[in-house]
Structure formats: C-alpha cells, structure tokens
Amino acid sequence: MQTPFLPITIRGLQIDPPLLLAPMAGLTHSALRQIMFGFGGVGLASTEMLSAKRLPTESPRVSPYLIRTPIERPLSYQLLTSTPDEIARAIEALHALKADSIDLNMGCPAAAVGRFGAGFSLMEQPEDARRIVAEARKRTELPLSAKIRLGSELDEAKLKGFCTMLEAEGIDLLSVHARLKNESFARRPRWESIAGIKKWLKIPVVVNGGIFSVEDAENCLAASGADGLMLGRGAAIRPWLFAEIARHLCGSTIAEPAVSLPAVYGSFVDNLNELFRPEYRLGRLKEYTHYFARNYAFGHYLASRVQSSTSVEEARERAGVFFADGA
C-alpha cells in the first residue's frame, strides 16, 4: 500500500477521503448515491448535470435530478450552461437547495450539448468560459469547481492557458477527465497528462477516467500525482468501490464492504420506488442495470431481461429469477 493521500479542503468544505463521484447522466441520482454513501468512502458526491436554464423552475420534491436524502452529504451540483446570463438565478436556486459545492461542466463532449455551446465547447471558447466562471464566482461563496477534458488534441500551451485562466477567475478545484474530446472509454486514459496540470496550478487537481479497482486507483495516482480521484462508471458498477479505495489508499477505518449483489440491486429498486414518481423509475432502472450487470460473467442475460421489461415490477421479478438461477 502506498502512502495515504490527504483530504482536500476548499473554502471550508473537507473532502475526506479525497474520492469524488463523477456526474453521470441517468446514474448519479439519489437512488444510487444513497447506496454509495451507505458503503462509505465517498468524499464528495455529485448530481447529474443540471440545466442552468431549467434549474430555477425545477421542484426538489419531484425532480429526479434534485431529490436528495440526508445521507447524501456533501453533494456537489453540476451546472450546464453556455452563457453567464443563466448563472445568477441558477446559483440562487442552488443556495436554496443548500448545495455543498457547485461544479461547472466544461468537459461533456456530447454533440447535443455542444450544439448550444455548453460542455466541452467552452474549452474551445475560453472567453465564454472565463465570463461564466467570473459570474459564478461573483454569485457564490460556495466551493466552485470545473470539470474539463484534456482538449480536442494534445496542445500543452492551449491546455495550460485554459487551466490557469480557470484558477485566476476563482475556480477552487479542477477535475480532469484524462482523455481527449473524441477518445472513447475503450482508450486508456492519459493519467500522466494530469501531472503537467498539477505543476501549473496551486488549486487541487482531481483525475477522472478508467478507475475500476484499487489497483487502477494506485496506478492512476502514481502516474498523475493528483490530489484526488473521481470515480465514474467503476463506481456505478460497484458502488462499494469508494469504500475499497478508501481502506487501501486513504488510511480509512471503514469496514471491509460486505457485498450481496442481489441486495444491492434490491436496494436500488426500493430507492427508486420510494423517491421517484412512477414515470421516472423504469428508465433509470434500465440505465443502472446496464452497468450493474457487469458484475456477472453472464450479466448480459440480466441486462437484456430488464431492458425488455415494461414495468419496474416485471424487471424486478426477472432480475430475481436471474439471481435465483445462481448467476
């Protein structure tokens, strides 16, 4: 085991252990976040990306993007916007929601996001990004972070200019998905590129991408020298991954996770039924099952049975048969 890496503190918020949940569309909602916090080891969780334009009119009692339970703390709310004009009302709404931290999405490469100048497009329009950060910093004293990628190509000068601009305008923490814009998840992350970013900045730098095990976490830290790790798909597949990494790399005294896969899946379904309106449940169950099924050698059978289900009850029954068959 390597030397434990230390908690991150930004504007009074302690991220301990320095393990963060990546925002993931359709996944990082309350039903899954509760399970992750239940296992332990989550230093800072995240919402899905939230439209800054729609956020002020969303109801936290109904919106699946905003529902939150007391266990889910600390929680960062990620804003998606292309203009500073939407920032003031969005941040006012986040203050009312008692957000613990605010993140600005500057890394999503989806074409639908890029068409209106948000996500990764802001890395290609640095003046727009600067104005958004400046407006956000003016509107809140909460910790303010940004999530980016390495760029559309390997251009160190361009990346350095963008990162140092974010720091100068008031970003407190930078998380970096260690891939280029068009690189797929199948491509090995460029963890070593984060080491360069660390040298340019005084603020904490968190690395994201390709962390599915304790061994991946060790290798990522060795290559990147990052201040923290951001877990995405690996934690969706195995919500206890935070606890495993915290035990092995952060000196945590969290008990070794006792994992029953059917129980984890059942808890997820229970959370969906308890928290969300019926119309919001089945799609989220299908999305999660796509990842959860990877815990099984023949998990594609589970995924296909749930994908073809027409109700949560049918999906749960089919999953129960799969578990009972000794999968």
Short mmCIF file of C-alpha atoms in Angstrom, two decimals:
data_model
loop_
_atom_site.label_atom_id
_atom_site.label_comp_id
_atom_site.label_asym_id
_atom_site.label_seq_id
_atom_site.Cartn_x
_atom_site.Cartn_y
_atom_site.Cartn_z
CA MET A 1 0.00 0.00 0.00
CA GLN A 2 1.34 3.44 -0.88
CA THR A 3 1.31 6.42 1.47
CA PRO A 4 -2.28 7.57 2.05
CA PHE A 5 -3.17 10.72 0.22
CA LEU A 6 -4.69 13.54 2.22
CA PRO A 7 -8.14 15.12 2.47
CA ILE A 8 -8.84 18.14 0.27
CA THR A 9 -10.19 21.31 1.87
CA ILE A 10 -11.70 24.09 -0.25
CA ARG A 11 -13.49 27.08 1.29
CA GLY A 12 -14.18 25.16 4.47
CA LEU A 13 -15.50 22.05 2.72
CA GLN A 14 -13.45 18.99 3.63
CA ILE A 15 -13.39 16.25 1.03
CA ASP A 16 -12.34 13.31 3.14
CA PRO A 17 -11.40 10.89 1.76
CA PRO A 18 -10.37 12.68 -1.45
CA LEU A 19 -12.62 10.43 -3.54
CA LEU A 20 -15.27 12.15 -5.66
CA LEU A 21 -18.22 10.85 -7.66
CA ALA A 22 -18.31 11.93 -11.30
CA PRO A 23 -21.55 13.42 -12.64
CA MET A 24 -23.16 10.83 -14.94
CA ALA A 25 -26.39 11.34 -16.84
CA GLY A 26 -29.09 8.90 -15.78
CA LEU A 27 -26.99 7.47 -12.95
CA THR A 28 -25.84 9.87 -10.25
CA HIS A 29 -29.27 10.47 -8.78
CA SER A 30 -30.38 9.85 -5.21
CA ALA A 31 -31.27 6.16 -5.66
CA LEU A 32 -27.66 5.26 -6.45
CA ARG A 33 -25.95 7.91 -4.35
CA GLN A 34 -27.63 6.55 -1.20
CA ILE A 35 -26.12 3.12 -1.82
CA MET A 36 -22.65 4.57 -2.33
CA PHE A 37 -22.86 6.62 0.86
CA GLY A 38 -24.16 3.55 2.67
CA PHE A 39 -20.97 1.63 1.88
CA GLY A 40 -18.84 4.66 2.82
CA GLY A 41 -15.73 6.27 1.40
CA VAL A 42 -17.46 8.97 -0.65
CA GLY A 43 -15.71 12.28 -0.05
CA LEU A 44 -17.92 14.32 -2.37
CA ALA A 45 -20.84 13.08 -4.46
CA SER A 46 -22.39 14.79 -7.47
CA THR A 47 -25.71 15.29 -9.14
CA GLU A 48 -26.24 14.61 -12.80
CA MET A 49 -25.56 17.65 -14.97
CA LEU A 50 -28.28 20.24 -14.43
CA SER A 51 -29.50 22.72 -17.00
CA ALA A 52 -28.82 26.16 -15.53
CA LYS A 53 -31.74 27.49 -17.57
CA ARG A 54 -34.31 24.99 -16.26
CA LEU A 55 -32.99 24.62 -12.72
CA PRO A 56 -34.80 27.60 -11.14
CA THR A 57 -38.20 26.16 -12.10
CA GLU A 58 -37.50 22.56 -11.01
CA SER A 59 -39.13 21.23 -7.84
CA PRO A 60 -36.74 19.49 -5.43
CA ARG A 61 -39.65 17.36 -4.19
CA VAL A 62 -40.44 15.99 -7.67
CA SER A 63 -37.47 16.43 -9.99
CA PRO A 64 -35.39 13.23 -10.20
CA TYR A 65 -32.37 15.50 -10.72
CA LEU A 66 -32.84 17.32 -7.41
CA ILE A 67 -34.31 14.77 -4.97
CA ARG A 68 -31.84 14.30 -2.13
CA THR A 69 -31.87 12.50 1.20
CA PRO A 70 -29.98 13.47 4.40
CA ILE A 71 -27.31 10.78 3.94
CA GLU A 72 -26.16 12.36 0.66
CA ARG A 73 -23.71 14.89 2.01
CA PRO A 74 -21.55 16.53 0.90
CA LEU A 75 -23.11 16.93 -2.53
CA SER A 76 -21.91 18.97 -5.49
CA TYR A 77 -24.42 20.26 -8.03
CA GLN A 78 -23.14 20.39 -11.61
CA LEU A 79 -24.37 23.20 -13.85
CA LEU A 80 -24.52 23.01 -17.62
CA THR A 81 -24.66 26.36 -19.38
CA SER A 82 -23.26 28.27 -22.34
CA THR A 83 -23.84 31.78 -21.06
CA PRO A 84 -23.27 33.79 -17.87
CA ASP A 85 -26.80 35.16 -18.18
CA GLU A 86 -28.22 31.96 -16.65
CA ILE A 87 -25.80 31.78 -13.73
CA ALA A 88 -27.36 34.18 -11.21
CA ARG A 89 -30.78 32.50 -10.99
CA ALA A 90 -29.26 29.02 -11.11
CA ILE A 91 -26.92 29.70 -8.21
CA GLU A 92 -29.72 31.34 -6.25
CA ALA A 93 -31.64 28.09 -6.66
CA LEU A 94 -28.64 26.06 -5.52
CA HIS A 95 -28.29 28.21 -2.41
CA ALA A 96 -31.94 27.47 -1.62
CA LEU A 97 -31.22 23.75 -2.11
CA LYS A 98 -28.32 24.01 0.36
CA ALA A 99 -25.75 22.81 -2.14
CA ASP A 100 -22.39 21.97 -0.58
CA SER A 101 -20.44 22.80 -3.73
CA ILE A 102 -21.03 23.88 -7.32
CA ASP A 103 -19.39 22.41 -10.42
CA LEU A 104 -19.28 23.85 -13.94
CA ASN A 105 -19.47 21.36 -16.80
CA MET A 106 -16.78 22.18 -19.36
CA GLY A 107 -15.99 18.66 -20.47
CA CYS A 108 -19.09 16.91 -21.81
CA PRO A 109 -18.33 16.01 -25.46
CA ALA A 110 -21.92 15.08 -26.45
CA ALA A 111 -22.96 16.67 -29.74
CA ALA A 112 -26.34 17.67 -28.32
CA VAL A 113 -24.57 19.65 -25.59
CA GLY A 114 -22.04 21.17 -27.93
CA ARG A 115 -24.67 22.46 -30.34
CA PHE A 116 -25.68 25.16 -27.91
CA GLY A 117 -22.15 26.00 -26.82
CA ALA A 118 -22.02 24.17 -23.50
CA GLY A 119 -19.86 21.38 -22.09
CA PHE A 120 -16.59 20.80 -23.94
CA SER A 121 -17.42 23.62 -26.35
CA LEU A 122 -16.41 26.05 -23.60
CA MET A 123 -12.84 24.75 -23.80
CA GLU A 124 -12.85 25.88 -27.43
CA GLN A 125 -14.36 29.24 -26.47
CA PRO A 126 -12.21 30.24 -23.49
CA GLU A 127 -13.57 33.78 -23.27
CA ASP A 128 -17.09 32.41 -22.85
CA ALA A 129 -15.78 30.05 -20.17
CA ARG A 130 -14.00 32.92 -18.42
CA ARG A 131 -17.16 35.01 -18.29
CA ILE A 132 -19.18 32.10 -16.88
CA VAL A 133 -16.63 31.40 -14.14
CA ALA A 134 -16.33 35.09 -13.26
CA GLU A 135 -20.11 35.42 -12.94
CA ALA A 136 -20.39 32.25 -10.86
CA ARG A 137 -17.60 33.37 -8.55
CA LYS A 138 -19.33 36.72 -8.08
CA ARG A 139 -22.61 35.00 -7.13
CA THR A 140 -21.45 32.47 -4.53
CA GLU A 141 -19.03 31.85 -1.68
CA LEU A 142 -19.55 28.10 -2.02
CA PRO A 143 -16.70 25.95 -3.30
CA LEU A 144 -16.62 26.28 -7.09
CA SER A 145 -15.10 23.60 -9.29
CA ALA A 146 -14.91 22.87 -13.01
CA LYS A 147 -14.73 19.60 -14.90
CA ILE A 148 -12.80 19.53 -18.17
CA ARG A 149 -11.07 17.18 -20.61
CA LEU A 150 -7.52 17.35 -21.94
CA GLY A 151 -8.64 19.11 -25.12
CA SER A 152 -9.51 18.16 -28.67
CA GLU A 153 -5.85 17.34 -29.28
CA LEU A 154 -2.66 17.32 -27.24
CA ASP A 155 -1.80 21.02 -27.10
CA GLU A 156 0.01 21.78 -23.86
CA ALA A 157 0.11 25.56 -24.30
CA LYS A 158 -3.62 25.75 -25.00
CA LEU A 159 -4.48 23.48 -22.08
CA LYS A 160 -2.21 25.40 -19.71
CA GLY A 161 -3.77 28.70 -20.73
CA PHE A 162 -7.27 27.36 -20.11
CA CYS A 163 -6.45 25.80 -16.73
CA THR A 164 -4.60 28.83 -15.39
CA MET A 165 -7.45 31.08 -16.54
CA LEU A 166 -9.93 28.99 -14.55
CA GLU A 167 -7.77 29.26 -11.46
CA ALA A 168 -7.31 33.02 -11.90
CA GLU A 169 -11.08 33.56 -12.18
CA GLY A 170 -11.79 31.77 -8.93
CA ILE A 171 -12.15 28.03 -9.52
CA ASP A 172 -11.26 26.23 -6.26
CA LEU A 173 -10.79 22.71 -7.62
CA LEU A 174 -10.29 21.30 -11.10
CA SER A 175 -11.30 17.78 -12.13
CA VAL A 176 -9.93 16.47 -15.41
CA HIS A 177 -11.21 13.56 -17.45
CA ALA A 178 -7.90 12.23 -18.73
CA ARG A 179 -8.96 11.76 -22.34
CA LEU A 180 -9.26 13.95 -25.41
CA LYS A 181 -12.65 15.09 -26.67
CA ASN A 182 -13.24 12.29 -29.17
CA GLU A 183 -11.48 9.46 -27.35
CA SER A 184 -13.82 6.66 -26.34
CA PHE A 185 -13.95 4.93 -22.98
CA ALA A 186 -12.15 2.00 -24.61
CA ARG A 187 -9.00 4.11 -24.91
CA ARG A 188 -6.60 4.01 -21.96
CA PRO A 189 -6.83 7.29 -20.01
CA ARG A 190 -3.86 9.65 -20.25
CA TRP A 191 -3.30 9.82 -16.47
CA GLU A 192 0.27 11.02 -16.93
CA SER A 193 -1.01 14.22 -18.56
CA ILE A 194 -2.52 15.28 -15.23
CA ALA A 195 0.98 15.57 -13.75
CA GLY A 196 1.63 18.54 -16.02
CA ILE A 197 -1.58 20.27 -14.95
CA LYS A 198 -0.62 19.76 -11.30
CA LYS A 199 2.62 21.70 -11.91
CA TRP A 200 0.75 24.68 -13.39
CA LEU A 201 -1.83 25.14 -10.65
CA LYS A 202 -1.97 25.84 -6.93
CA ILE A 203 -5.56 24.57 -6.54
CA PRO A 204 -6.30 20.85 -6.04
CA VAL A 205 -6.44 18.76 -9.22
CA VAL A 206 -8.60 15.63 -9.35
CA VAL A 207 -8.21 12.94 -12.03
CA ASN A 208 -11.14 11.12 -13.65
CA GLY A 209 -11.26 8.18 -16.03
CA GLY A 210 -10.56 4.46 -16.08
CA ILE A 211 -10.67 3.69 -12.33
CA PHE A 212 -12.43 0.35 -11.79
CA SER A 213 -10.38 -1.17 -8.95
CA VAL A 214 -7.96 -0.42 -6.11
CA GLU A 215 -5.12 -1.35 -8.48
CA ASP A 216 -6.37 1.16 -11.06
CA ALA A 217 -6.51 3.81 -8.33
CA GLU A 218 -2.92 3.08 -7.28
CA ASN A 219 -1.68 3.23 -10.86
CA CYS A 220 -3.62 6.39 -11.57
CA LEU A 221 -2.20 8.18 -8.53
CA ALA A 222 1.33 7.06 -9.37
CA ALA A 223 1.04 8.36 -12.94
CA SER A 224 -0.85 11.57 -12.25
CA GLY A 225 0.22 12.79 -8.83
CA ALA A 226 -3.35 14.06 -8.47
CA ASP A 227 -4.80 15.37 -5.21
CA GLY A 228 -7.89 13.20 -5.54
CA LEU A 229 -9.67 10.59 -7.64
CA MET A 230 -13.03 10.95 -9.34
CA LEU A 231 -14.86 7.67 -9.90
CA GLY A 232 -17.42 7.25 -12.64
CA ARG A 233 -18.51 4.05 -14.35
CA GLY A 234 -16.42 1.92 -11.97
CA ALA A 235 -18.48 3.16 -9.03
CA ALA A 236 -21.75 2.68 -10.92
CA ILE A 237 -20.84 -0.97 -11.49
CA ARG A 238 -19.52 -1.45 -7.95
CA PRO A 239 -20.95 1.19 -5.56
CA TRP A 240 -18.66 -0.16 -2.82
CA LEU A 241 -15.54 0.83 -4.81
CA PHE A 242 -15.22 4.07 -2.84
CA ALA A 243 -15.01 2.09 0.40
CA GLU A 244 -12.40 -0.30 -1.03
CA ILE A 245 -10.15 2.51 -2.24
CA ALA A 246 -10.62 4.48 0.99
CA ARG A 247 -9.48 1.48 3.03
CA HIS A 248 -6.43 0.72 0.92
CA LEU A 249 -5.20 4.17 -0.12
CA CYS A 250 -6.64 6.73 2.27
CA GLY A 251 -5.96 5.12 5.62
CA SER A 252 -9.69 4.82 6.28
CA THR A 253 -11.03 2.63 9.07
CA ILE A 254 -14.20 1.86 7.08
CA ALA A 255 -15.15 -1.78 7.48
CA GLU A 256 -14.48 -4.01 4.51
CA PRO A 257 -17.66 -3.95 2.43
CA ALA A 258 -19.92 -6.98 2.85
CA VAL A 259 -21.49 -7.15 -0.58
CA SER A 260 -24.57 -9.08 -1.64
CA LEU A 261 -25.24 -8.25 -5.28
CA PRO A 262 -28.96 -9.14 -5.16
CA ALA A 263 -29.32 -6.98 -2.03
CA VAL A 264 -27.60 -4.02 -3.71
CA TYR A 265 -29.89 -4.32 -6.71
CA GLY A 266 -32.94 -4.67 -4.48
CA SER A 267 -31.98 -1.56 -2.52
CA PHE A 268 -31.68 0.38 -5.75
CA VAL A 269 -35.18 -0.66 -6.81
CA ASP A 270 -36.55 0.17 -3.36
CA ASN A 271 -34.97 3.63 -3.53
CA LEU A 272 -36.48 4.27 -6.95
CA ASN A 273 -39.93 3.26 -5.74
CA GLU A 274 -39.66 5.34 -2.59
CA LEU A 275 -38.24 8.52 -4.10
CA PHE A 276 -39.39 8.93 -7.67
CA ARG A 277 -42.70 9.22 -9.42
CA PRO A 278 -43.63 6.11 -11.45
CA GLU A 279 -42.77 7.69 -14.79
CA TYR A 280 -39.18 8.30 -13.63
CA ARG A 281 -38.41 4.79 -12.39
CA LEU A 282 -38.16 2.24 -15.20
CA GLY A 283 -35.78 4.20 -17.41
CA ARG A 284 -33.40 4.72 -14.52
CA LEU A 285 -33.58 1.06 -13.55
CA LYS A 286 -32.71 0.02 -17.11
CA GLU A 287 -29.81 2.51 -17.20
CA TYR A 288 -28.38 1.25 -13.93
CA THR A 289 -28.82 -2.42 -14.83
CA HIS A 290 -26.64 -1.87 -17.90
CA TYR A 291 -23.75 -1.18 -15.50
CA PHE A 292 -24.67 -3.41 -12.56
CA ALA A 293 -24.89 -6.45 -14.85
CA ARG A 294 -21.15 -6.25 -15.47
CA ASN A 295 -20.62 -7.82 -12.05
CA TYR A 296 -21.71 -11.15 -13.59
CA ALA A 297 -20.00 -13.31 -16.18
CA PHE A 298 -23.35 -13.71 -17.94
CA GLY A 299 -24.69 -10.33 -16.96
CA HIS A 300 -25.90 -9.63 -20.49
CA TYR A 301 -28.78 -12.01 -19.76
CA LEU A 302 -29.81 -9.86 -16.79
CA ALA A 303 -29.45 -6.66 -18.78
CA SER A 304 -31.49 -7.93 -21.72
CA ARG A 305 -34.30 -9.23 -19.48
CA VAL A 306 -34.57 -5.89 -17.70
CA GLN A 307 -34.30 -3.89 -20.93
CA SER A 308 -37.31 -5.70 -22.37
CA SER A 309 -39.41 -5.24 -19.22
CA THR A 310 -42.43 -2.96 -19.37
CA SER A 311 -42.64 -2.13 -15.64
CA VAL A 312 -40.38 -1.93 -12.60
CA GLU A 313 -42.27 -4.86 -11.07
CA GLU A 314 -41.63 -7.04 -14.12
CA ALA A 315 -37.96 -6.01 -14.20
CA ARG A 316 -37.54 -6.85 -10.52
CA GLU A 317 -39.18 -10.23 -10.97
CA ARG A 318 -36.96 -11.08 -13.94
CA ALA A 319 -33.86 -9.98 -12.02
CA GLY A 320 -34.97 -12.19 -9.12
CA VAL A 321 -35.15 -15.21 -11.43
CA PHE A 322 -31.66 -14.41 -12.73
CA PHE A 323 -30.26 -14.24 -9.17
CA ALA A 324 -32.10 -17.41 -8.12
CA ASP A 325 -30.62 -19.31 -11.06
CA GLY A 326 -27.25 -18.90 -9.39
CA ALA A 327 -25.83 -16.35 -11.81
#
